[in-house]
Short mmCIF file of C-alpha atoms in Angstrom, two decimals:
data_model
loop_
_atom_site.label_atom_id
_atom_site.label_comp_id
_atom_site.label_asym_id
_atom_site.label_seq_id
_atom_site.Cartn_x
_atom_site.Cartn_y
_atom_site.Cartn_z
CA UNK S 1 189.64 149.91 66.50
CA UNK S 2 190.26 149.31 70.13
CA UNK S 3 193.71 147.60 70.64
CA UNK S 4 193.67 143.75 71.39
CA UNK S 5 193.10 142.82 75.44
CA UNK S 6 196.35 141.73 76.09
CA UNK S 7 195.98 140.54 79.82
CA UNK S 8 192.83 137.80 80.99
CA UNK S 9 191.26 141.00 82.72
CA UNK S 10 190.83 143.28 80.17
CA UNK S 11 189.96 140.09 77.29
CA UNK S 12 186.82 138.88 80.25
CA UNK S 13 185.84 142.86 80.13
CA UNK S 14 185.85 142.52 76.49
CA UNK S 15 183.83 139.52 76.91
CA UNK S 16 181.58 141.07 79.25
CA UNK S 17 180.13 143.29 76.41
CA UNK S 18 178.39 140.82 74.74
CA UNK S 19 175.20 139.36 74.98
CA UNK S 20 176.12 135.30 74.63
CA UNK S 21 176.62 133.34 78.02
CA UNK S 22 179.94 132.89 79.35
CA UNK S 23 179.28 129.38 80.59
CA UNK S 24 175.64 127.33 80.52
CA UNK S 25 176.39 125.28 83.94
CA UNK S 26 174.29 122.77 84.60
CA UNK S 27 171.16 124.51 81.79
CA UNK S 28 171.97 127.87 84.15
CA UNK S 29 173.51 130.43 81.60
CA UNK S 30 175.76 132.36 83.25
CA UNK S 31 176.79 136.00 81.44
CA UNK S 32 180.22 136.58 80.68
CA UNK S 33 179.42 140.16 82.77
CA UNK S 34 178.29 138.13 85.28
CA UNK S 35 181.79 135.98 85.48
CA UNK S 36 183.69 139.81 85.34
CA UNK S 37 181.66 141.04 88.33
CA UNK S 38 181.88 137.74 90.37
CA UNK S 39 185.98 137.27 89.73
CA UNK S 40 186.31 141.17 90.84
CA UNK S 41 184.55 140.22 94.09
CA UNK S 42 186.30 137.52 94.42
CA UNK S 43 189.79 139.54 93.44
CA UNK S 44 188.50 141.67 96.56
CA UNK S 45 188.45 139.31 98.85
CA UNK S 46 192.01 138.27 98.24
CA UNK S 47 193.04 141.52 97.90
CA UNK S 48 191.28 141.73 101.56
CA UNK S 49 193.41 137.75 103.24
CA UNK S 50 196.78 140.17 101.91
CA UNK S 51 197.22 138.32 98.32
CA UNK S 52 198.97 140.29 95.99
CA UNK S 53 201.33 139.55 93.36
CA UNK S 54 202.93 136.55 92.86
CA UNK S 55 201.37 134.48 95.57
CA UNK S 56 199.68 131.39 94.73
CA UNK S 57 196.14 130.11 95.44
CA UNK S 58 195.01 126.50 95.51
CA UNK S 59 191.97 125.60 93.44
CA UNK S 60 191.06 122.04 95.02
CA UNK S 61 187.96 122.58 92.87
CA UNK S 62 185.48 120.47 90.61
CA UNK S 63 184.24 122.24 87.14
CA UNK S 64 181.92 124.94 88.36
CA UNK S 65 182.17 128.90 87.70
CA UNK S 66 183.80 129.42 91.20
CA UNK S 67 186.93 127.77 89.85
CA UNK S 68 187.09 130.68 86.42
CA UNK S 69 185.90 133.65 88.55
CA UNK S 70 188.90 132.83 91.45
CA UNK S 71 191.54 132.00 87.77
CA UNK S 72 190.44 135.39 86.84
CA UNK S 73 190.49 136.96 90.71
CA UNK S 74 193.82 135.53 90.38
CA UNK S 75 194.59 136.97 87.18
CA UNK S 76 194.08 140.23 87.73
CA UNK S 77 196.45 140.71 91.24
CA UNK S 78 198.95 139.18 89.54
CA UNK S 79 198.52 136.02 91.57
CA UNK S 80 199.34 132.16 90.74
CA UNK S 81 196.10 129.64 90.19
CA UNK S 82 197.43 126.45 91.24
CA UNK S 83 195.15 123.61 89.97
CA UNK S 84 194.56 120.53 92.00
CA UNK S 85 192.64 117.72 91.01
CA UNK S 86 189.25 116.80 92.82
CA UNK S 87 190.97 112.87 92.49
CA UNK S 88 193.97 113.79 94.84
CA UNK S 89 194.09 112.94 98.27
CA UNK S 90 196.59 113.48 101.74
CA UNK S 91 199.77 112.69 99.85
CA UNK S 92 199.09 114.53 96.57
CA UNK S 93 197.33 117.44 98.08
CA UNK S 94 200.04 118.06 100.71
CA UNK S 95 202.43 117.54 97.70
CA UNK S 96 201.72 120.56 95.76
CA UNK S 97 200.39 122.69 97.88
CA UNK S 98 203.30 122.34 100.06
CA UNK S 99 205.80 122.74 97.48
CA UNK S 100 203.86 125.72 95.58
CA UNK S 101 203.55 127.56 99.06
CA UNK S 102 199.80 127.83 98.41
CA UNK S 103 198.63 130.56 100.97
CA UNK S 104 195.54 130.36 100.51
CA UNK S 105 193.61 126.90 99.64
CA UNK S 106 189.54 126.93 98.06
CA UNK S 107 187.90 123.39 98.18
CA UNK S 108 183.97 122.30 98.01
CA UNK S 109 183.95 120.12 101.53
CA UNK S 110 180.79 118.34 100.24
CA UNK S 111 181.36 117.87 96.97
CA UNK S 112 180.48 114.30 95.61
CA UNK S 113 179.97 112.76 99.34
CA UNK S 114 183.94 112.96 99.49
CA UNK S 115 185.44 113.82 102.79
CA UNK S 116 187.08 116.82 101.70
CA UNK S 117 187.84 117.88 105.40
CA UNK S 118 188.97 114.73 106.39
CA UNK S 119 191.59 114.51 103.66
CA UNK S 120 193.34 117.38 104.41
CA UNK S 121 193.85 116.74 107.61
CA UNK S 122 195.37 113.67 107.11
CA UNK S 123 197.67 115.84 105.42
CA UNK S 124 201.39 116.59 106.62
CA UNK S 125 201.04 119.17 108.51
CA UNK S 126 204.55 119.99 107.75
CA UNK S 127 203.47 120.34 104.03
CA UNK S 128 200.52 123.09 105.26
CA UNK S 129 202.32 125.13 107.06
CA UNK S 130 202.52 127.68 104.67
CA UNK S 131 199.15 127.48 104.36
CA UNK S 132 197.85 130.39 105.34
CA UNK S 133 193.87 130.21 105.08
CA UNK S 134 190.95 128.20 104.05
CA UNK S 135 188.21 129.40 101.78
CA UNK S 136 184.80 126.58 101.61
CA UNK S 137 182.40 127.22 98.54
CA UNK S 138 179.42 125.82 99.53
CA UNK S 139 175.98 125.70 97.05
CA UNK S 140 173.42 124.50 99.93
CA UNK S 141 173.56 127.75 102.01
CA UNK S 142 175.12 125.21 104.86
CA UNK S 143 177.56 128.12 107.49
CA UNK S 144 181.02 127.13 107.13
CA UNK S 145 183.13 126.50 110.55
CA UNK S 146 185.28 129.49 111.40
CA UNK S 147 188.41 127.59 111.02
CA UNK S 148 189.99 124.07 109.31
CA UNK S 149 192.76 122.72 110.94
CA UNK S 150 193.81 125.38 112.59
CA UNK S 151 193.48 127.56 109.92
CA UNK S 152 191.19 130.38 109.41
CA UNK S 153 188.25 129.66 106.86
CA UNK S 154 186.10 131.49 105.33
CA UNK S 155 182.55 131.02 102.73
CA UNK S 156 183.52 131.55 99.42
CA UNK S 157 179.78 133.42 98.87
CA UNK S 158 181.83 135.97 101.41
CA UNK S 159 184.05 136.16 99.85
CA UNK S 160 181.70 137.11 95.97
CA UNK S 161 179.68 139.55 97.95
CA UNK S 162 182.61 141.57 98.83
CA UNK S 163 182.27 144.96 96.55
CA UNK S 164 184.33 143.91 93.66
CA UNK S 165 187.98 145.66 92.79
CA UNK S 166 187.79 147.23 90.26
CA UNK S 167 191.92 147.86 89.77
CA UNK S 168 193.59 145.63 87.86
CA UNK S 169 197.07 144.60 88.85
CA UNK S 170 197.80 141.87 85.75
CA UNK S 171 200.24 142.34 83.06
CA UNK S 172 200.86 140.20 80.10
CA UNK S 173 204.01 138.26 80.97
CA UNK S 174 201.99 137.39 84.40
CA UNK S 175 203.01 133.50 85.85
CA UNK S 176 198.74 132.87 85.95
CA UNK S 177 198.80 129.13 86.75
CA UNK S 178 200.22 126.25 87.89
CA UNK S 179 199.47 122.52 86.32
CA UNK S 180 201.08 119.74 87.45
CA UNK S 181 202.91 117.26 85.40
CA UNK S 182 204.40 114.00 85.70
CA UNK S 183 208.44 114.17 84.94
CA UNK S 184 211.03 111.54 85.54
CA UNK S 185 211.04 112.11 89.36
CA UNK S 186 208.24 110.83 91.50
CA UNK S 187 207.20 114.33 92.37
CA UNK S 188 205.23 116.38 89.43
CA UNK S 189 206.93 118.79 88.14
CA UNK S 190 204.85 122.04 88.20
CA UNK S 191 204.03 123.50 84.63
CA UNK S 192 203.22 127.42 85.04
CA UNK S 193 201.76 129.64 81.94
CA UNK S 194 201.72 133.34 81.94
CA UNK S 195 198.93 135.20 80.90
CA UNK S 196 199.59 136.52 77.07
CA UNK S 197 200.80 133.59 76.25
CA UNK S 198 197.59 131.26 76.94
CA UNK S 199 195.44 134.03 75.44
CA UNK S 200 198.20 133.53 72.47
CA UNK S 201 197.39 129.69 72.04
CA UNK S 202 193.96 130.26 72.97
CA UNK S 203 192.93 132.51 69.87
CA UNK S 204 194.73 130.02 67.60
CA UNK S 205 192.70 127.18 68.96
CA UNK S 206 190.02 129.43 67.47
CA UNK S 207 190.87 129.47 64.30
CA UNK S 208 192.30 126.25 63.87
CA UNK S 209 189.38 124.17 65.21
CA UNK S 210 187.25 126.92 63.84
CA UNK S 211 184.53 127.69 66.76
CA UNK S 212 182.71 130.55 65.19
CA UNK S 213 180.04 132.66 65.71
CA UNK S 214 176.98 129.88 66.35
CA UNK S 215 179.52 127.63 68.26
CA UNK S 216 178.68 126.56 71.77
CA UNK S 217 181.75 124.23 73.78
CA UNK S 218 180.42 121.14 75.77
CA UNK S 219 183.47 120.57 78.38
CA UNK S 220 184.24 117.93 78.98
CA UNK S 221 187.51 117.10 80.74
CA UNK S 222 188.15 119.12 84.41
CA UNK S 223 189.88 122.78 84.27
CA UNK S 224 192.04 121.11 86.60
CA UNK S 225 193.48 119.75 83.42
CA UNK S 226 195.14 121.49 80.78
CA UNK S 227 193.05 119.91 78.08
CA UNK S 228 189.87 120.59 79.92
CA UNK S 229 191.60 124.48 80.92
CA UNK S 230 192.04 125.33 77.34
CA UNK S 231 188.94 123.92 76.01
CA UNK S 232 187.97 127.30 77.91
CA UNK S 233 190.25 129.41 76.98
CA UNK S 234 189.17 128.85 73.36
CA UNK S 235 185.27 129.51 74.06
CA UNK S 236 186.49 132.34 76.17
CA UNK S 237 188.71 133.86 73.02
CA UNK S 238 185.47 133.18 70.68
CA UNK S 239 183.18 134.93 72.76
CA UNK S 240 180.53 131.89 72.42
CA UNK S 241 179.03 129.10 76.03
CA UNK S 242 180.91 126.80 77.23
CA UNK S 243 178.58 123.86 78.66
CA UNK S 244 180.32 122.13 81.74
CA UNK S 245 178.59 120.78 84.48
CA UNK S 246 180.90 119.54 88.16
CA UNK S 247 181.91 116.47 86.79
CA UNK S 248 181.72 114.42 84.09
CA UNK S 249 178.70 112.20 83.28
CA UNK S 250 177.93 110.71 79.79
CA UNK S 251 174.11 110.94 79.93
CA UNK S 252 174.28 114.44 81.24
CA UNK S 253 176.73 115.49 78.46
CA UNK S 254 174.38 113.41 75.89
CA UNK S 255 171.32 115.17 76.88
CA UNK S 256 173.35 118.87 77.23
CA UNK S 257 174.79 118.41 73.39
CA UNK S 258 171.27 117.76 72.42
CA UNK S 259 169.64 120.65 74.24
CA UNK S 260 172.32 123.07 74.01
CA UNK S 261 173.06 122.17 70.11
CA UNK S 262 176.52 122.43 70.48
CA UNK S 263 178.80 122.00 67.89
CA UNK S 264 182.72 121.21 69.47
CA UNK S 265 183.96 118.74 72.04
CA UNK S 266 187.45 118.32 72.94
CA UNK S 267 187.43 114.69 75.49
CA UNK S 268 189.04 111.14 75.61
CA UNK S 269 188.57 108.16 73.73
CA UNK S 270 186.64 106.72 76.81
CA UNK S 271 184.53 109.91 76.70
CA UNK S 272 183.30 109.45 73.58
CA UNK S 273 182.84 105.88 73.97
CA UNK S 274 180.48 106.87 77.03
CA UNK S 275 178.88 109.63 74.86
CA UNK S 276 178.09 106.91 72.09
CA UNK S 277 176.86 103.97 74.17
CA UNK S 278 174.45 107.46 75.45
CA UNK S 279 172.16 107.55 72.45
CA UNK S 280 170.57 104.49 70.06
CA UNK S 281 169.88 106.41 67.01
CA UNK S 282 172.14 105.73 64.45
CA UNK S 283 173.06 108.71 63.64
CA UNK S 284 173.41 110.58 67.01
CA UNK S 285 174.84 114.17 67.89
CA UNK S 286 173.56 116.49 64.66
CA UNK S 287 174.64 119.30 66.03
CA UNK S 288 178.49 118.13 66.82
CA UNK S 289 180.95 120.12 63.86
CA UNK S 290 184.03 118.77 65.68
CA UNK S 291 185.72 116.61 67.80
CA UNK S 292 188.83 116.15 69.16
CA UNK S 293 189.92 112.66 70.84
CA UNK S 294 193.45 112.04 72.46
CA UNK S 295 193.60 108.26 72.95
CA UNK S 296 194.59 106.58 76.51
CA UNK S 297 192.66 102.96 76.27
CA UNK S 298 194.72 101.26 73.66
CA UNK S 299 191.62 99.09 73.95
CA UNK S 300 189.89 101.36 72.05
CA UNK S 301 191.87 102.00 68.89
CA UNK S 302 188.75 101.01 66.85
CA UNK S 303 187.18 104.10 67.88
CA UNK S 304 187.69 106.38 65.65
CA UNK S 305 186.45 103.78 62.87
CA UNK S 306 183.33 102.75 64.60
CA UNK S 307 182.07 106.22 65.34
CA UNK S 308 182.28 106.92 61.38
CA UNK S 309 180.07 104.27 61.39
CA UNK S 310 177.09 106.83 62.87
CA UNK S 311 177.79 109.60 61.39
CA UNK S 312 180.94 111.35 64.15
CA UNK S 313 183.67 112.22 63.04
CA UNK S 314 186.71 112.04 65.55
CA UNK S 315 190.27 113.52 65.26
CA UNK S 316 193.42 113.64 66.74
CA UNK S 317 195.11 115.83 68.98
CA UNK S 318 198.10 115.96 70.90
CA UNK S 319 199.10 118.14 73.84
CA UNK S 320 201.43 118.13 76.86
CA UNK S 321 200.88 120.85 80.06
CA UNK S 322 204.41 122.22 78.45
CA UNK S 323 203.12 123.37 75.12
CA UNK S 324 199.33 123.72 76.01
CA UNK S 325 196.57 121.36 75.19
CA UNK S 326 195.45 121.05 71.96
CA UNK S 327 198.35 121.85 70.85
CA UNK S 328 197.58 120.04 67.38
CA UNK S 329 195.29 118.61 65.55
CA UNK S 330 194.88 116.10 62.62
CA UNK S 331 192.44 116.99 59.69
CA UNK S 332 188.25 115.85 59.10
CA UNK S 333 189.48 115.34 55.34
CA UNK S 334 192.09 112.56 56.14
CA UNK S 335 191.55 108.76 56.13
CA UNK S 336 189.92 106.61 59.43
CA UNK S 337 193.68 105.62 60.16
CA UNK S 338 194.82 109.25 59.54
CA UNK S 339 192.21 110.64 61.61
CA UNK S 340 193.47 108.03 64.38
CA UNK S 341 196.54 109.06 65.13
CA UNK S 342 197.79 111.47 67.83
CA UNK S 343 199.54 114.66 66.56
CA UNK S 344 199.27 116.36 63.71
CA UNK S 345 199.44 119.98 62.24
CA UNK S 346 199.99 122.69 64.89
CA UNK S 347 197.39 125.48 65.79
CA UNK S 348 199.85 128.35 65.60
CA UNK S 349 201.11 128.00 62.04
CA UNK S 350 204.53 129.46 63.07
CA UNK S 351 205.29 126.53 65.50
CA UNK S 352 207.88 124.20 64.32
CA UNK S 353 208.33 120.57 65.45
CA UNK S 354 211.22 117.97 65.01
CA UNK S 355 212.44 114.64 66.09
CA UNK S 356 215.52 113.49 67.36
CA UNK S 357 217.58 110.62 68.02
CA UNK S 358 217.70 109.82 71.86
CA UNK S 359 221.44 107.98 71.36
CA UNK S 360 223.01 109.82 68.60
CA UNK S 361 221.58 113.36 69.36
CA UNK S 362 221.01 113.74 65.42
CA UNK S 363 217.81 116.10 64.05
CA UNK S 364 216.82 113.24 61.80
CA UNK S 365 214.59 112.84 58.49
CA UNK S 366 210.76 112.74 57.43
CA UNK S 367 209.08 109.88 58.40
CA UNK S 368 212.48 108.59 61.65
CA UNK S 369 211.11 108.49 64.66
CA UNK S 370 212.96 109.75 67.59
CA UNK S 371 211.80 111.93 70.40
CA UNK S 372 210.01 115.21 69.27
CA UNK S 373 210.92 118.67 69.85
CA UNK S 374 209.01 122.10 69.34
CA UNK S 375 209.72 125.00 68.57
CA UNK S 376 206.12 126.86 69.73
CA UNK S 377 204.76 130.15 71.36
CA UNK S 378 202.57 128.46 73.22
CA UNK S 379 204.97 126.94 75.65
CA UNK S 380 205.05 127.30 79.01
CA UNK S 381 207.27 129.99 81.10
CA UNK S 382 209.20 127.24 83.01
CA UNK S 383 208.43 125.13 86.42
CA UNK S 384 207.69 126.57 88.67
CA UNK S 385 210.54 127.44 91.21
CA UNK S 386 212.40 124.88 89.66
CA UNK S 387 215.53 126.51 86.98
CA UNK S 388 217.16 123.56 86.77
CA UNK S 389 214.24 121.21 85.65
CA UNK S 390 213.62 124.63 83.30
CA UNK S 391 217.26 124.29 81.90
CA UNK S 392 217.42 120.54 80.72
CA UNK S 393 213.76 120.72 79.14
CA UNK S 394 214.85 123.45 77.12
CA UNK S 395 217.29 122.51 73.85
CA UNK S 396 220.04 126.13 73.07
CA UNK S 397 217.89 127.17 70.53
CA UNK S 398 214.53 127.05 72.28
CA UNK S 399 212.84 123.85 71.23
CA UNK S 400 210.76 121.75 74.87
CA UNK S 401 211.95 118.08 74.75
CA UNK S 402 208.77 116.47 75.23
CA UNK S 403 210.10 112.93 76.48
CA UNK S 404 207.53 111.74 74.04
CA UNK S 405 208.13 109.22 71.05
CA UNK S 406 206.83 110.78 67.23
CA UNK S 407 208.16 111.23 63.73
CA UNK S 408 207.39 114.29 61.15
CA UNK S 409 206.47 114.47 57.81
CA UNK S 410 206.71 116.19 54.68
CA UNK S 411 203.40 118.05 54.85
CA UNK S 412 204.59 119.94 58.47
CA UNK S 413 202.35 117.65 60.76
CA UNK S 414 204.00 114.95 63.49
CA UNK S 415 202.46 111.63 64.76
CA UNK S 416 202.79 110.85 68.73
CA UNK S 417 203.62 107.48 69.00
CA UNK S 418 204.38 107.09 73.01
CA UNK S 419 206.72 108.13 75.80
CA UNK S 420 209.44 107.85 75.49
CA UNK S 421 209.62 106.63 79.25
CA UNK S 422 207.30 104.51 81.03
CA UNK S 423 205.06 107.02 82.19
CA UNK S 424 201.29 105.59 82.79
CA UNK S 425 197.95 107.64 80.75
CA UNK S 426 195.79 106.60 84.07
CA UNK S 427 192.23 108.34 84.30
CA UNK S 428 193.01 110.50 81.99
CA UNK S 429 196.38 111.98 82.93
CA UNK S 430 199.54 111.23 82.73
CA UNK S 431 201.35 109.52 85.71
CA UNK S 432 204.75 108.43 86.58
CA UNK S 433 204.91 104.98 88.15
CA UNK S 434 207.36 106.26 90.47
CA UNK S 435 204.91 108.19 91.77
CA UNK S 436 203.09 105.42 92.76
CA UNK S 437 206.04 102.33 93.68
CA UNK S 438 206.72 105.36 96.28
CA UNK S 439 203.68 105.15 97.88
CA UNK S 440 203.52 100.91 97.58
CA UNK S 441 207.79 101.19 99.46
CA UNK S 442 206.66 102.74 102.33
CA UNK S 443 204.27 99.76 103.14
CA UNK S 444 205.77 98.14 106.18
CA UNK S 445 206.13 94.64 103.93
CA UNK S 446 207.35 96.25 101.18
CA UNK S 447 210.98 96.47 99.88
CA UNK S 448 210.48 97.77 96.69
CA UNK S 449 208.21 97.58 94.08
CA UNK S 450 207.71 98.57 90.10
CA UNK S 451 204.57 99.39 88.31
CA UNK S 452 203.46 99.23 85.09
CA UNK S 453 200.02 99.04 83.08
CA UNK S 454 198.26 96.67 81.41
CA UNK S 455 195.01 97.15 79.75
CA UNK S 456 191.70 96.62 80.33
CA UNK S 457 187.92 96.80 79.57
CA UNK S 458 188.27 100.04 81.34
CA UNK S 459 191.38 101.68 80.22
CA UNK S 460 194.80 101.25 80.97
CA UNK S 461 195.75 100.25 84.42
CA UNK S 462 198.56 100.35 86.81
CA UNK S 463 199.61 96.82 88.43
CA UNK S 464 202.43 96.44 91.07
CA UNK S 465 205.14 94.23 91.27
CA UNK S 466 207.04 94.15 95.07
CA UNK S 467 209.60 92.03 96.49
CA UNK S 468 208.85 91.45 100.08
CA UNK S 469 210.72 92.28 103.26
CA UNK S 470 212.43 89.52 104.79
CA UNK S 471 209.44 87.45 106.68
CA UNK S 472 206.92 89.84 105.47
CA UNK S 473 203.54 87.16 103.73
CA UNK S 474 201.81 89.05 100.66
CA UNK S 475 198.57 91.19 101.91
CA UNK S 476 197.53 92.56 98.79
CA UNK S 477 193.72 94.06 99.93
CA UNK S 478 196.12 95.62 102.90
CA UNK S 479 199.05 97.37 100.42
CA UNK S 480 195.73 98.47 97.91
CA UNK S 481 193.73 99.92 101.19
CA UNK S 482 197.06 102.03 102.05
CA UNK S 483 197.78 103.54 99.00
CA UNK S 484 194.12 103.84 98.28
CA UNK S 485 194.08 106.60 101.27
CA UNK S 486 196.99 108.36 99.44
CA UNK S 487 196.62 108.34 96.06
CA UNK S 488 194.07 109.20 94.15
CA UNK S 489 192.20 106.16 93.08
CA UNK S 490 192.89 106.13 89.12
CA UNK S 491 196.45 105.56 90.90
CA UNK S 492 195.81 102.32 92.76
CA UNK S 493 197.00 99.65 91.07
CA UNK S 494 194.79 96.97 89.55
CA UNK S 495 196.40 94.09 91.19
CA UNK S 496 199.95 93.79 93.36
CA UNK S 497 202.25 90.56 92.75
CA UNK S 498 205.46 89.12 95.02
CA UNK S 499 208.31 88.52 92.90
CA UNK S 500 211.51 87.09 94.01
CA UNK S 501 213.41 89.34 92.27
CA UNK S 502 212.80 91.53 88.91
CA UNK S 503 213.66 90.69 85.63
CA UNK S 504 216.96 92.68 85.00
CA UNK S 505 219.29 93.67 82.13
CA UNK S 506 222.72 94.27 83.86
CA UNK S 507 224.34 97.34 81.85
CA UNK S 508 227.73 98.89 81.95
CA UNK S 509 226.45 102.20 83.87
CA UNK S 510 223.32 100.55 85.62
CA UNK S 511 221.66 97.59 85.82
CA UNK S 512 217.91 98.10 84.37
CA UNK S 513 214.95 96.04 84.96
CA UNK S 514 212.61 95.61 81.90
CA UNK S 515 209.60 96.82 82.18
CA UNK S 516 207.83 95.29 79.02
CA UNK S 517 208.77 91.51 80.90
CA UNK S 518 206.48 92.84 83.60
CA UNK S 519 203.77 93.91 81.26
CA UNK S 520 204.28 90.33 79.65
CA UNK S 521 203.47 88.75 82.85
CA UNK S 522 200.67 90.82 84.30
CA UNK S 523 198.75 90.75 81.33
CA UNK S 524 199.73 86.66 81.36
CA UNK S 525 198.38 86.93 85.60
CA UNK S 526 195.46 89.32 84.98
CA UNK S 527 193.76 87.22 82.63
CA UNK S 528 194.05 83.87 84.21
#
């Protein structure tokens, strides 16, 4: 028996022997062998551009095979793929590309009619100073400019036509992908994972989610986030097809489920709600055997019960960029109340979870809520280029400090309740209010800003409270336009309200803003 593959390149090469397609992309089957070949060609192209071990490549692409080909090309070279959300705008892109030190940016200029070139042009030039080359992806065959922003540009199709790089420079412990995550500061942290950790976790998910010889996985979240990426890694580990489209569309997803007999989906509660609305059948999507869901919208708290009435059994999940998505899951045999809880049993049987009192520092008994800490093989290599933050993220005995509030249970499971800090789940992503507040405060009329989340029928929405500079008048539309030009749409406040002061609680060490009072005030004003 040949040894199990220990790098991503070797895993993909092993899967290339399978008859099953790797992807079903917009109804087009893509063989594992074809994906492996494209990855080797792109790796040769990256190498020709001077990329090698440790170099960063920013992937600003939607869910297309090219995203995966670029990811595997980086892994083959020992380089690092940096995930950039296609919904990000100038401030966010400049920050991620700049701080990561990416030498290459791969993007689709014409995707969904968005002016990606214009967004890049609006980026701080200093932040893009280390960027050496642009790669433009296209599906219409249009000629690509030879330069963008004064930097050389090459068409992705040109790279994918180069003779494949047969030499494999990958190593099991190589850092290979960075995901951004919100932290306690305005700028997101860069979570770095290595090859062997991603592969080990993918295999654990296959076992725990029972992805078998006849399974088909639908990709609902974007590959640029850990949620979607781990769904792909599970399909790859199992050698089963991943059904994908460039962007989420509920009607299209419903059709794909039936057309390709999809068995497994991991999605947000909002995506599940949209899926259920696509079918008038009393018992829709009969091929599905597993739907893992993440609860992001407080107004959809009854989604598990409503889905159950239509024969769709949802199972609560838990994950974090630092320990990977699909870290744990509830059981299908649980009650509706149990399956509605985030958390569950870790997919790796050796993983350990505990809750610690944030004030006393004591590890708490089962059932008592505290900060959840995880000791798991799926943990990140660290925060890229930030050794201090990496040290702070772990306890002396190797547990990851999650910043999440929850409790453990006697049967080896745990329950996630909420974030200990005030981070917001917006558009399916964890967002620090500090990020939004910082941009609002850059507006010429704003002296200070606080952002809170308010549940709305369409999801949790940010609401900004501002203290204006002397002599300034509130121009809500101007502030919203200012933010919209710099941040993703889901981060733009639903409303901006001016106040004379923020409610505070004086303390011995600091004066703390009472965000709960701002939330109450936001809900009151939004329901007028």
